[in-house]
Coordinates of C-alpha atoms and ligand atoms in Angstrom, one line a residue:
M1 CA -28.5 11.6 -2.1
G2 CA -27.3 8.5 -3.7
P3 CA -24.9 6.4 -1.5
L4 CA -21.7 6.7 -3.8
V5 CA -21.6 10.9 -3.6
S6 CA -22.9 10.5 0.6
L7 CA -19.5 8.3 0.4
L8 CA -17.3 11.0 -0.8
L9 CA -19.5 13.3 0.7
L10 CA -17.7 11.7 4.0
L11 CA -14.1 11.1 2.8
L12 CA -13.7 15.0 1.9
T13 CA -14.8 16.4 5.2
P14 CA -13.4 17.8 7.0
A15 CA -14.0 16.1 10.1
A16 CA -11.3 18.1 12.4
V17 CA -12.5 21.4 12.7
P18 CA -13.1 21.9 16.8
G19 CA -16.6 22.4 17.5
H20 CA -16.8 19.7 14.8
G21 CA -17.4 16.4 16.9
Q22 CA -14.1 15.0 16.1
V23 CA -14.5 10.9 17.4
H24 CA -10.3 10.1 17.2
V25 CA -9.6 7.3 15.0
Q26 CA -8.1 4.7 16.9
S27 CA -5.3 3.2 16.3
S28 CA -5.1 -0.3 15.6
R29 CA -2.6 -1.1 18.2
G30 CA -4.2 0.4 20.6
D31 CA -2.8 3.4 23.0
T32 CA -2.7 5.0 26.3
G33 CA -3.0 8.5 24.5
L34 CA -6.8 8.3 23.6
V35 CA -9.2 10.3 25.1
P36 CA -12.4 8.8 25.1
A37 CA -14.8 10.2 22.6
L38 CA -17.6 12.0 24.8
R39 CA -15.3 13.9 26.6
L40 CA -14.1 15.3 23.5
R41 CA -16.8 16.2 21.6
T42 CA -17.6 18.0 25.2
E43 CA -13.8 19.3 24.7
Q44 CA -13.8 20.5 21.4
A45 CA -17.5 22.5 22.2
D46 CA -15.6 24.6 24.7
N47 CA -12.3 25.1 22.6
A48 CA -15.0 26.5 20.0
A49 CA -15.8 30.1 21.6
Q50 CA -11.9 29.7 23.4
Y51 CA -10.2 32.0 21.3
A52 CA -13.6 33.8 19.6
G53 CA -12.3 37.4 19.0
Y54 CA -9.3 36.4 20.1
Q55 CA -5.3 38.1 17.5
V56 CA -1.5 38.0 17.4
L57 CA -0.1 41.6 17.6
R58 CA 3.2 42.3 17.1
V59 CA 4.2 45.4 19.2
N60 CA 7.2 47.3 18.5
V61 CA 9.1 47.5 21.3
D62 CA 11.4 49.4 20.7
S63 CA 11.2 51.8 23.0
N64 CA 11.5 51.0 27.5
G65 CA 7.9 52.0 27.7
T66 CA 7.0 49.7 25.6
L67 CA 8.3 46.7 27.1
D68 CA 7.2 48.5 30.6
L69 CA 3.9 48.6 29.7
L70 CA 4.3 45.1 28.0
R71 CA 5.6 43.4 31.7
T72 CA 2.7 44.8 33.6
Y73 CA 0.3 42.5 31.0
E74 CA 3.0 39.3 32.5
D75 CA 0.6 36.5 33.7
R76 CA -2.3 38.2 33.0
P77 CA -6.7 36.1 32.2
G78 CA -6.3 36.4 27.9
V79 CA -2.4 37.2 28.0
D80 CA -0.4 35.4 25.8
F81 CA 2.6 36.4 25.0
W82 CA 3.9 34.2 22.0
T83 CA 7.8 36.0 22.4
P84 CA 9.1 36.8 25.5
I85 CA 9.3 40.2 26.7
S86 CA 13.2 40.6 26.0
P87 CA 15.5 43.8 25.1
L88 CA 17.3 42.3 22.6
V89 CA 14.8 42.0 20.0
P90 CA 13.0 44.7 18.9
T91 CA 8.9 42.9 18.5
V92 CA 7.3 41.0 21.2
D93 CA 4.4 38.9 19.7
V94 CA 1.2 38.7 22.6
M95 CA -2.1 37.2 21.6
V96 CA -4.7 38.5 23.2
S97 CA -8.5 38.2 24.2
P98 CA -10.8 40.8 22.8
D99 CA -11.3 43.1 26.2
V100 CA -7.6 43.6 26.2
R101 CA -6.8 43.9 23.3
S102 CA -9.0 47.2 23.5
E103 CA -7.0 48.4 26.4
L104 CA -4.0 47.8 25.4
T105 CA -3.3 49.5 22.3
R106 CA -5.9 52.2 23.8
R107 CA -2.4 52.1 25.8
L108 CA 0.0 51.8 23.3
K109 CA -1.7 54.7 21.8
D110 CA -1.6 56.9 24.2
S111 CA 1.6 56.3 25.4
G112 CA 3.0 56.9 21.7
G113 CA 3.7 52.7 21.0
S114 CA 3.1 51.2 18.0
Y115 CA 1.5 47.2 17.5
G116 CA 0.3 45.3 13.8
V117 CA -1.2 42.9 13.7
N118 CA 0.1 39.1 12.5
I119 CA -3.4 37.2 13.1
G120 CA -6.7 39.2 12.5
N121 CA -8.8 35.8 13.7
V122 CA -6.4 33.4 16.4
Q123 CA -10.1 31.1 15.9
D124 CA -10.6 30.8 11.8
A125 CA -6.3 30.6 11.8
I126 CA -7.2 27.8 14.2
V127 CA -10.0 26.0 12.2
R128 CA -7.2 27.2 9.6
Q129 CA -4.5 25.7 10.7
N130 CA -5.5 21.6 10.1
P131 CA -7.7 20.2 7.7
I132 CA -7.4 16.5 9.4
P133 CA -9.2 14.3 6.6
S134 CA -12.2 12.2 7.4
P135 CA -11.9 9.3 9.9
F136 CA -11.9 7.0 6.7
Y137 CA -9.9 8.4 4.0
L138 CA -7.2 8.1 7.1
E139 CA -8.9 4.7 7.3
L140 CA -8.3 4.3 3.7
L141 CA -5.4 5.6 3.8
E142 CA -4.1 2.9 6.9
G143 CA -5.6 -0.2 4.9
R144 CA -3.0 1.7 1.9
Q145 CA 0.4 2.5 3.7
G146 CA 0.1 0.9 7.1
Y147 CA -0.2 3.5 8.7
Q148 CA -3.0 7.0 8.8
L149 CA 0.5 9.8 9.7
T150 CA 1.0 12.0 6.4
W151 CA 3.1 15.0 6.4
K152 CA -0.5 16.9 5.4
A153 CA -1.6 17.2 8.3
Y154 CA -1.4 17.3 12.7
H155 CA -1.9 14.6 14.3
R156 CA -2.9 13.0 17.2
L157 CA -1.0 11.3 19.2
A158 CA -2.3 8.0 18.9
V159 CA -1.8 8.4 15.2
H160 CA 2.6 9.0 16.2
H161 CA 2.7 5.5 18.3
Q162 CA 1.5 4.1 15.8
Y163 CA 3.8 5.9 13.3
M164 CA 6.5 4.1 15.2
D165 CA 5.2 0.7 15.6
Y166 CA 4.9 0.9 11.5
V167 CA 8.4 1.4 10.7
E168 CA 9.1 -1.0 13.5
H169 CA 7.7 -4.0 12.3
E170 CA 9.0 -2.8 8.5
Y171 CA 11.9 -1.5 8.9
R172 CA 13.3 -4.4 11.3
G173 CA 16.7 -4.6 11.6
L174 CA 17.5 -1.1 11.2
C175 CA 14.5 0.8 14.0
S176 CA 13.0 -0.5 17.0
T177 CA 10.5 1.0 19.1
F178 CA 11.7 2.4 22.9
S179 CA 9.6 4.1 26.0
I180 CA 11.6 6.2 28.2
G181 CA 8.3 6.4 31.0
I182 CA 5.2 7.1 32.0
S183 CA 3.5 10.9 31.8
T184 CA 2.0 12.2 34.2
E185 CA -1.4 11.2 32.9
G186 CA -0.3 7.9 32.3
R187 CA 0.8 8.9 28.5
N188 CA 3.5 6.8 27.0
V189 CA 6.9 8.4 26.2
K190 CA 7.7 6.5 23.3
G191 CA 10.7 7.8 20.9
I192 CA 12.7 5.5 18.2
R193 CA 16.2 4.7 16.8
C194 CA 17.2 3.6 13.8
G195 CA 21.3 3.0 12.3
L196 CA 23.6 0.5 13.5
G197 CA 25.6 2.2 14.4
E198 CA 27.8 2.3 18.0
R199 CA 27.4 6.4 18.4
E200 CA 23.9 7.1 19.0
I201 CA 22.5 11.0 18.5
W202 CA 19.1 11.9 20.5
I203 CA 16.6 14.4 18.3
D204 CA 13.2 15.8 20.6
G205 CA 10.6 17.2 19.7
G206 CA 6.7 19.2 21.1
I207 CA 8.9 19.4 24.0
H208 CA 6.7 22.8 24.0
A209 CA 3.0 21.1 23.6
R210 CA 1.6 23.6 21.4
E211 CA 4.8 24.1 18.3
W212 CA 2.5 21.1 16.8
I213 CA 5.3 21.6 13.6
S214 CA 7.6 20.5 16.0
P215 CA 6.6 16.4 16.4
A216 CA 5.4 17.1 13.2
V217 CA 9.0 17.1 11.8
V218 CA 10.3 14.7 13.9
S219 CA 7.9 12.1 12.0
Y220 CA 9.2 13.4 9.0
L221 CA 12.8 12.3 10.1
V222 CA 12.0 8.9 11.4
K223 CA 11.0 8.2 7.7
D224 CA 13.8 9.9 6.5
F225 CA 16.1 7.4 9.2
S226 CA 14.1 4.9 8.0
A227 CA 12.3 4.4 4.2
T228 CA 15.2 6.0 2.9
S229 CA 18.0 4.5 3.9
Y230 CA 19.7 3.6 1.3
K231 CA 20.5 7.1 1.1
E232 CA 22.3 8.0 4.8
Q233 CA 24.6 4.8 4.4
D234 CA 26.7 6.8 5.5
I235 CA 25.3 7.7 8.4
L236 CA 22.8 4.8 9.8
K237 CA 26.4 2.7 10.0
A238 CA 27.9 4.8 11.4
F239 CA 24.9 6.2 14.4
T240 CA 22.2 5.3 15.5
I241 CA 19.6 8.5 16.0
Y242 CA 17.1 7.8 19.2
M243 CA 13.7 9.7 17.9
I244 CA 10.6 11.1 20.2
P245 CA 8.2 13.8 17.9
V246 CA 5.9 13.7 21.4
L247 CA 8.0 14.6 24.8
N248 CA 5.8 15.5 26.7
P249 CA 1.8 13.9 25.2
D250 CA 0.2 15.4 28.2
G251 CA 0.3 19.2 26.8
Y252 CA 0.7 17.5 23.1
E253 CA -2.9 16.1 23.2
Y254 CA -4.1 18.8 25.5
T255 CA -3.7 21.7 22.5
H256 CA -5.5 19.0 20.7
T257 CA -9.3 18.7 23.4
G258 CA -8.6 21.8 25.5
R259 CA -6.5 23.9 24.7
R260 CA -5.3 25.0 21.5
M261 CA -2.5 27.7 22.7
W262 CA -1.1 25.8 26.0
R263 CA 2.7 24.8 26.1
K264 CA 3.8 22.7 29.6
T265 CA 3.2 19.6 30.9
R266 CA -0.1 18.3 32.7
S267 CA 1.3 18.4 36.2
R268 CA -0.3 19.2 39.3
T269 CA 0.9 22.0 41.9
P270 CA -0.3 21.0 45.1
G271 CA -1.3 24.6 47.1
S272 CA -1.9 26.2 43.6
S273 CA -5.5 25.1 41.1
C274 CA -2.7 26.3 38.4
V275 CA -1.7 22.9 36.3
G276 CA 1.8 22.1 34.9
A277 CA 5.8 22.8 34.9
D278 CA 8.2 24.3 31.1
P279 CA 9.7 21.1 31.1
N280 CA 12.0 23.0 28.8
R281 CA 12.9 24.8 31.8
N282 CA 12.9 22.5 34.8
F283 CA 16.1 20.3 33.7
G284 CA 19.0 20.8 36.4
Y285 CA 20.9 22.6 35.3
H286 CA 21.5 26.5 36.5
W287 CA 17.1 25.3 36.9
G288 CA 15.5 28.4 38.5
E289 CA 17.1 31.5 37.6
A290 CA 17.3 32.9 34.0
G291 CA 13.2 33.3 31.5
T292 CA 11.2 31.5 35.2
S293 CA 8.8 32.8 36.9
T294 CA 8.1 30.9 40.8
N295 CA 4.2 32.2 40.1
P296 CA 3.2 27.8 39.3
C297 CA 0.3 29.4 36.9
S298 CA 3.3 31.3 34.5
D299 CA 4.1 29.1 31.3
V300 CA 8.1 29.4 32.2
Y301 CA 7.3 28.3 35.5
P302 CA 10.4 25.7 36.0
G303 CA 8.4 22.9 38.5
S304 CA 8.5 22.1 42.0
R305 CA 12.4 21.2 42.2
P306 CA 14.9 20.5 38.9
F307 CA 13.6 17.4 37.1
S308 CA 10.8 17.3 39.0
E309 CA 8.1 15.9 35.5
P310 CA 7.7 12.6 34.8
E311 CA 8.9 13.8 30.6
T312 CA 12.3 15.3 31.7
R313 CA 13.4 12.6 34.0
G314 CA 12.8 9.6 32.1
V315 CA 15.1 11.9 29.1
R316 CA 17.8 12.7 32.1
D317 CA 18.0 9.6 33.3
F318 CA 18.7 8.1 29.3
L319 CA 21.0 10.6 28.9
L320 CA 22.7 10.2 31.7
Q321 CA 22.8 5.7 31.2
H322 CA 24.1 6.1 27.1
K323 CA 26.8 8.8 28.7
N324 CA 29.7 8.1 27.1
K325 CA 27.9 7.0 23.5
M326 CA 26.2 10.0 23.3
E327 CA 28.0 12.9 21.2
M328 CA 24.4 14.8 19.6
Y329 CA 21.9 16.7 21.4
I330 CA 18.7 18.2 19.0
S331 CA 15.6 19.3 21.0
F332 CA 13.0 20.9 18.3
H333 CA 10.7 23.9 19.3
S334 CA 9.3 26.6 17.2
Y335 CA 9.3 29.3 16.7
S336 CA 11.6 32.4 14.7
Q337 CA 14.0 29.9 12.5
M338 CA 16.7 29.8 14.3
L339 CA 19.2 27.4 15.5
F340 CA 21.2 28.5 19.5
V341 CA 24.7 26.7 20.6
P342 CA 25.0 26.5 24.0
Y343 CA 24.8 28.6 26.6
G344 CA 21.1 30.1 27.1
H345 CA 20.7 30.7 30.5
G346 CA 23.9 33.7 30.2
T347 CA 25.6 34.1 28.0
E348 CA 29.2 32.6 28.5
R349 CA 30.1 30.2 26.2
P350 CA 31.3 26.6 26.3
S351 CA 35.3 26.2 24.9
D352 CA 34.2 24.0 21.7
Y353 CA 32.0 27.4 21.3
D354 CA 33.1 27.1 17.7
E355 CA 33.2 23.9 17.2
L356 CA 29.7 23.5 17.8
L357 CA 28.6 26.5 15.7
R358 CA 30.6 25.1 12.7
V359 CA 27.6 22.4 12.9
A360 CA 25.5 24.6 13.5
Q361 CA 25.8 27.3 10.5
K362 CA 26.6 23.9 8.1
G363 CA 22.9 23.2 9.2
A364 CA 21.4 26.1 8.6
A365 CA 23.7 26.6 4.8
A366 CA 22.1 23.1 3.6
L367 CA 18.4 23.6 5.1
Q368 CA 18.4 27.1 3.2
A369 CA 20.3 25.2 0.7
A370 CA 17.5 23.3 0.4
G371 CA 14.6 25.1 -0.7
G372 CA 14.5 27.0 3.4
P373 CA 15.2 30.1 4.2
A374 CA 17.0 31.9 6.2
F375 CA 18.0 30.4 9.9
R376 CA 20.3 32.8 12.7
V377 CA 22.3 30.5 14.5
G378 CA 23.9 31.9 17.8
Q379 CA 23.4 31.4 22.3
A380 CA 19.9 32.2 22.3
S381 CA 20.5 34.5 25.7
R382 CA 22.3 36.9 22.4
L383 CA 19.1 36.0 19.8
L384 CA 16.4 35.6 22.0
Y385 CA 16.6 36.2 25.5
A386 CA 18.6 34.4 28.5
A387 CA 17.0 31.3 29.8
S388 CA 17.6 28.6 31.8
G389 CA 17.2 24.9 33.0
G390 CA 16.7 23.8 29.4
S391 CA 17.6 20.3 28.4
D392 CA 20.0 21.2 25.9
D393 CA 22.0 23.0 28.4
W394 CA 22.0 20.3 30.7
A395 CA 22.5 17.7 28.0
K396 CA 25.8 20.1 27.5
A397 CA 27.2 20.1 30.8
K398 CA 25.4 17.6 32.6
A399 CA 25.3 14.7 30.1
N400 CA 28.6 15.2 28.4
I401 CA 26.6 15.4 25.1
K402 CA 29.5 17.5 22.4
Y403 CA 26.5 18.7 20.1
S404 CA 23.7 20.0 21.9
F405 CA 21.4 22.2 20.1
T406 CA 17.7 23.2 20.1
F407 CA 16.2 24.3 16.6
E408 CA 12.9 27.2 16.8
L409 CA 12.8 25.9 13.2
R410 CA 9.3 28.1 11.0
D411 CA 7.5 30.6 10.6
K412 CA 9.2 34.3 11.9
G413 CA 5.8 34.9 13.8
F414 CA 3.2 35.5 10.2
N415 CA 1.5 32.0 11.4
G416 CA 3.6 32.1 14.7
F417 CA 2.1 28.9 16.5
L418 CA -0.7 28.2 13.7
L419 CA 1.8 26.8 10.6
P420 CA -0.6 26.4 8.3
S421 CA -0.6 22.3 7.8
S422 CA 0.6 22.4 4.2
L423 CA 4.1 23.8 5.4
I424 CA 5.0 20.6 7.6
E425 CA 6.7 18.4 4.4
Q426 CA 8.8 21.2 3.1
S427 CA 9.9 22.0 6.8
G428 CA 10.8 18.6 7.6
R429 CA 12.2 18.6 3.7
E430 CA 13.9 21.5 4.5
T431 CA 15.2 20.6 8.6
A432 CA 15.9 16.5 7.6
A433 CA 18.9 18.3 4.9
A434 CA 19.8 20.6 8.1
V435 CA 19.9 17.5 10.6
K436 CA 22.5 15.5 8.9
A437 CA 24.6 17.9 6.9
M438 CA 25.0 18.3 10.9
I439 CA 24.9 13.7 11.9
R440 CA 28.0 14.2 8.7
A441 CA 30.0 17.6 10.2
I442 CA 31.6 14.8 13.1
L443 CA 31.2 11.7 10.7
Ligands
0X9_1 O1 12.4 29.1 26.0 C1 13.1 27.8 24.9 O2 12.5 27.5 26.1 C2 12.7 28.1 23.6 N1 12.1 29.0 22.7 S1 10.7 29.2 23.2 O3 9.7 29.7 22.2 N2 10.3 27.2 21.9 O4 9.4 28.7 24.0 C3 14.1 28.6 23.3 C4 15.2 27.6 24.5 C5 16.9 27.7 23.3 N3 17.3 27.1 24.9 C6 17.8 28.0 26.6 N4 17.4 28.9 26.4 N5 18.6 26.8 26.4
ZN2 ZN1 9.7 25.4 22.4

């Protein structure tokens, strides 16, 4: 093979397939989110076999018997509920190991239940989701455009941080970076503000680690509010928009290096070997009520107390300092294609619910007009399930932010958390249209 051919092959080789020993490309400005290459390699070797034989089933829950049967699988090894067991929804998506799969499907058949298969081979879907360009190509990109981030792949934390540094440098006077603190494992919870206005808006992504489309879309919003700013002059003159693409950096890195389906933070709970709390159950409004579990091993463990996590404390302190200026709070999650209006902890509604609904409906309409799918609009507690200690409810009730919303981005479960990276760009475009329509609705 000639040197030119080898170089071409290197440039084109997807290097980030789990188990293929991808070495993370260090941000040129340095970053606290880096993992030593050697450790990464070992972890990815573990990761390679982790989901072999796993499937995601969609179980029909039209009978109470099936709901009860599924409940017996909660917190069991080899079982991961991708959507909650809720009487409000007709189906539940659950990822199962090969052993659990045979047992659960047999028990479903025996009891007259039914199911379909959303993802027949989770390991394959993980590999297919994110064919990252080779490190050489990323370096080439950095040389050409000044940063490694693309909206064609899901990137590591350091690449997100590098992009914010780039935007700050390139759009001086319009955008600047900020930090709301340091995560449990010592990573920066970093954001960027863009805009010249007195009025303020908050946008966060990546509160749940495995919901990769969320940080990708928030970084798209950063691009939209900086690079194309001349088009958004009306918004940027009136508002300053604070954006944090990766609010849970430890969890996010762990989904790249350890377990792809990690949801929580990575804090240690005294007396338990289980790690992490659900940051979206950790906010101090109706903390520890509906939709939580006192079991530290549960994916909806709300932490030992409200704001036990440095990441949520960072949000709390920042938003309370900005209490009089912050007018809108938007948090990005996935998946189910919904746009939530408070409250989510229970079915009660704030007195200005209709006004919030008006703004959310403008967002959903704009999203569809931009070529996106239909998003259902309403309270999480009525459309999906009640869940307490959420950031959106706290922002509304305690930080006095009038317009508070949560997006559940694409898709509806066909890929779920494993949404292919080829859909990032469209997802970003349609979501940017929604966000801008919502902001213009309160201009
Ligand atoms: O359960 C959650 O935290 C969110 N759904 S997810 O599947 N991404 O985990 C929904 C949160 C909605 N807001 C409140 N319940 N407050
Ligand atoms: Zn989420």
